[in-house]
Amino acid sequence: TILSYDRSKEPKKSKQKENTSITWGISNSLKTKSPDIIYHKGDIGKEPMILIFGKNPDDVIRKVSKLRPYH
């Protein structure tokens, strides 16, 4: 499951406080289901990011390997 969130919809209060943006985005994404991947395309002053979740490092590598053909 791949989920994303829109940084432009992040509340101003969260954008202005350091280290709260990712927490807001993940919490916002998890309202629907447990993902394998969460990503966002960034916003002004916020870099794009991809988070890949797995049971262990090998699980994360397996998931990344599945993405390579789409690159």
Coordinates of N, CA and C in Angstrom, one line a residue:
T1 N 0.8 -1.2 0.0 CA 0.0 0.0 0.0 C 0.9 1.2 0.0
I2 N 0.6 2.1 -0.9 CA 1.4 3.4 -1.0 C 0.4 4.5 -0.7
L3 N 0.7 5.4 0.3 CA -0.1 6.5 0.6 C 0.8 7.8 0.4
S4 N 0.1 8.9 0.3 CA 0.8 10.2 0.2 C 0.0 11.2 0.9
Y5 N 0.6 12.4 1.2 CA -0.1 13.5 1.7 C 0.4 14.8 1.1
D6 N -0.5 15.8 1.1 CA -0.2 17.0 0.4 C 0.3 18.1 1.4
R7 N 1.6 18.4 1.2 CA 2.2 19.4 2.1 C 1.5 20.8 2.1
S8 N 0.9 21.1 1.0 CA 0.3 22.4 0.9 C -1.0 22.5 1.7
K9 N -1.5 21.3 2.2 CA -2.7 21.3 3.1 C -2.3 21.3 4.6
E10 N -1.0 21.3 4.8 CA -0.5 21.2 6.2 C -0.9 22.5 6.9
P11 N -1.4 22.4 8.2 CA -1.8 23.6 8.9 C -0.5 24.5 9.1
K12 N -0.8 25.8 9.1 CA 0.3 26.8 9.2 C 1.1 26.6 10.5
K13 N 0.4 26.3 11.6 CA 1.0 26.1 12.9 C 2.0 24.9 12.9
S14 N 1.7 23.9 12.2 CA 2.6 22.7 12.0 C 3.8 23.1 11.2
K15 N 3.6 23.8 10.1 CA 4.6 24.2 9.2 C 5.7 25.1 9.9
Q16 N 5.2 25.9 10.8 CA 6.1 26.9 11.5 C 6.9 26.2 12.6
K17 N 6.5 25.1 13.2 CA 7.2 24.5 14.3 C 8.1 23.4 13.8
E18 N 9.4 23.5 14.1 CA 10.4 22.6 13.7 C 10.0 21.2 14.1
N19 N 10.3 20.2 13.2 CA 10.1 18.8 13.5 C 8.7 18.3 13.8
T20 N 7.7 19.0 13.3 CA 6.3 18.6 13.4 C 5.7 18.2 12.1
S21 N 6.3 18.6 11.0 CA 5.7 18.4 9.7 C 5.5 16.9 9.3
I22 N 6.6 16.2 9.6 CA 6.5 14.7 9.2 C 5.5 14.0 10.1
T23 N 5.5 14.4 11.4 CA 4.5 13.8 12.3 C 3.1 14.1 11.8
W24 N 2.8 15.3 11.4 CA 1.5 15.7 10.8 C 1.2 14.9 9.6
G25 N 2.1 14.8 8.7 CA 1.9 14.0 7.4 C 1.6 12.6 7.6
I26 N 2.4 11.9 8.5 CA 2.2 10.5 8.7 C 0.9 10.3 9.4
S27 N 0.6 11.1 10.4 CA -0.7 10.9 11.1 C -1.9 11.1 10.1
N28 N -1.7 12.1 9.3 CA -2.8 12.4 8.3 C -2.9 11.2 7.3
S29 N -1.8 10.5 6.9 CA -1.9 9.4 6.0 C -2.4 8.1 6.7
L30 N -2.1 7.9 7.9 CA -2.5 6.7 8.6 C -4.0 6.7 8.9
K31 N -4.7 7.7 8.7 CA -6.2 7.7 8.9 C -6.9 6.7 8.0
T32 N -6.3 6.4 6.9 CA -6.9 5.5 6.0 C -6.5 4.0 6.1
K33 N -5.3 3.7 6.2 CA -4.8 2.3 6.4 C -3.3 2.3 6.7
S34 N -2.8 1.1 7.1 CA -1.4 1.0 7.3 C -0.6 0.8 6.0
P35 N 0.3 1.7 5.7 CA 1.0 1.7 4.4 C 2.3 0.9 4.5
D36 N 2.8 0.6 3.3 CA 4.2 0.2 3.1 C 5.1 1.4 2.8
I37 N 4.5 2.4 2.2 CA 5.2 3.6 1.7 C 4.3 4.8 2.0
I38 N 4.9 5.9 2.5 CA 4.3 7.2 2.5 C 5.2 8.2 1.8
Y39 N 4.6 9.0 1.0 CA 5.5 10.0 0.3 C 4.7 11.3 0.2
H40 N 5.5 12.4 0.0 CA 4.9 13.7 -0.3 C 5.8 14.4 -1.3
K41 N 5.3 15.3 -2.1 CA 6.0 16.0 -3.1 C 6.7 17.3 -2.7
G42 N 6.6 17.6 -1.4 CA 7.2 18.8 -0.9 C 6.3 20.0 -1.0
D43 N 6.8 21.1 -0.5 CA 6.1 22.4 -0.5 C 7.2 23.5 -0.4
I44 N 6.8 24.7 -0.4 CA 7.8 25.8 -0.3 C 8.6 25.6 0.9
G45 N 9.9 25.5 0.8 CA 10.8 25.3 1.9 C 10.8 23.9 2.5
K46 N 10.0 23.0 1.9 CA 9.9 21.6 2.4 C 10.3 20.6 1.3
E47 N 11.3 19.8 1.5 CA 11.8 18.9 0.5 C 10.9 17.7 0.3
P48 N 10.8 17.1 -0.9 CA 10.0 15.9 -1.1 C 10.6 14.8 -0.3
M49 N 9.8 13.8 0.1 CA 10.3 12.7 0.9 C 9.5 11.4 0.7
I50 N 10.2 10.3 0.8 CA 9.6 9.0 0.7 C 10.0 8.2 2.0
L51 N 9.1 7.6 2.7 CA 9.3 6.8 3.8 C 8.9 5.4 3.5
I52 N 9.8 4.4 3.7 CA 9.4 3.0 3.4 C 9.5 2.2 4.7
F53 N 8.4 1.6 5.0 CA 8.3 0.8 6.3 C 8.4 -0.7 6.0
G54 N 9.1 -1.4 6.9 CA 9.2 -2.8 6.8 C 9.4 -3.4 8.2
K55 N 9.3 -4.7 8.2 CA 9.5 -5.5 9.4 C 10.9 -5.5 9.9
N56 N 11.8 -5.4 8.9 CA 13.3 -5.4 9.1 C 14.0 -4.9 7.9
P57 N 15.3 -4.6 7.9 CA 16.0 -4.1 6.7 C 15.8 -4.9 5.4
D58 N 15.8 -6.2 5.5 CA 15.6 -7.0 4.3 C 14.2 -6.8 3.7
D59 N 13.2 -6.6 4.5 CA 11.8 -6.3 4.1 C 11.8 -5.0 3.3
V60 N 12.5 -4.0 3.8 CA 12.5 -2.7 3.2 C 13.3 -2.8 1.8
I61 N 14.4 -3.5 1.8 CA 15.1 -3.7 0.5 C 14.2 -4.4 -0.5
R62 N 13.5 -5.4 -0.1 CA 12.6 -6.1 -1.0 C 11.5 -5.2 -1.6
K63 N 11.0 -4.3 -0.8 CA 10.0 -3.3 -1.3 C 10.7 -2.3 -2.2
V64 N 11.8 -1.9 -1.9 CA 12.5 -0.9 -2.8 C 12.9 -1.6 -4.1
S65 N 13.3 -2.9 -4.1 CA 13.6 -3.6 -5.3 C 12.4 -3.7 -6.2
K66 N 11.2 -3.8 -5.7 CA 10.0 -3.9 -6.5 C 9.7 -2.6 -7.2
L67 N 10.2 -1.5 -6.6 CA 10.0 -0.2 -7.2 C 10.9 0.1 -8.4
R68 N 12.1 -0.5 -8.4 CA 13.1 -0.2 -9.4 C 12.6 -0.3 -10.8
P69 N 11.8 -1.3 -11.2 CA 11.4 -1.4 -12.6 C 10.6 -0.1 -13.1
Y70 N 10.0 0.6 -12.1 CA 9.1 1.7 -12.5 C 10.0 3.0 -12.6
H71 N 11.2 3.0 -12.3 CA 12.1 4.2 -12.3 C 12.4 4.6 -13.7

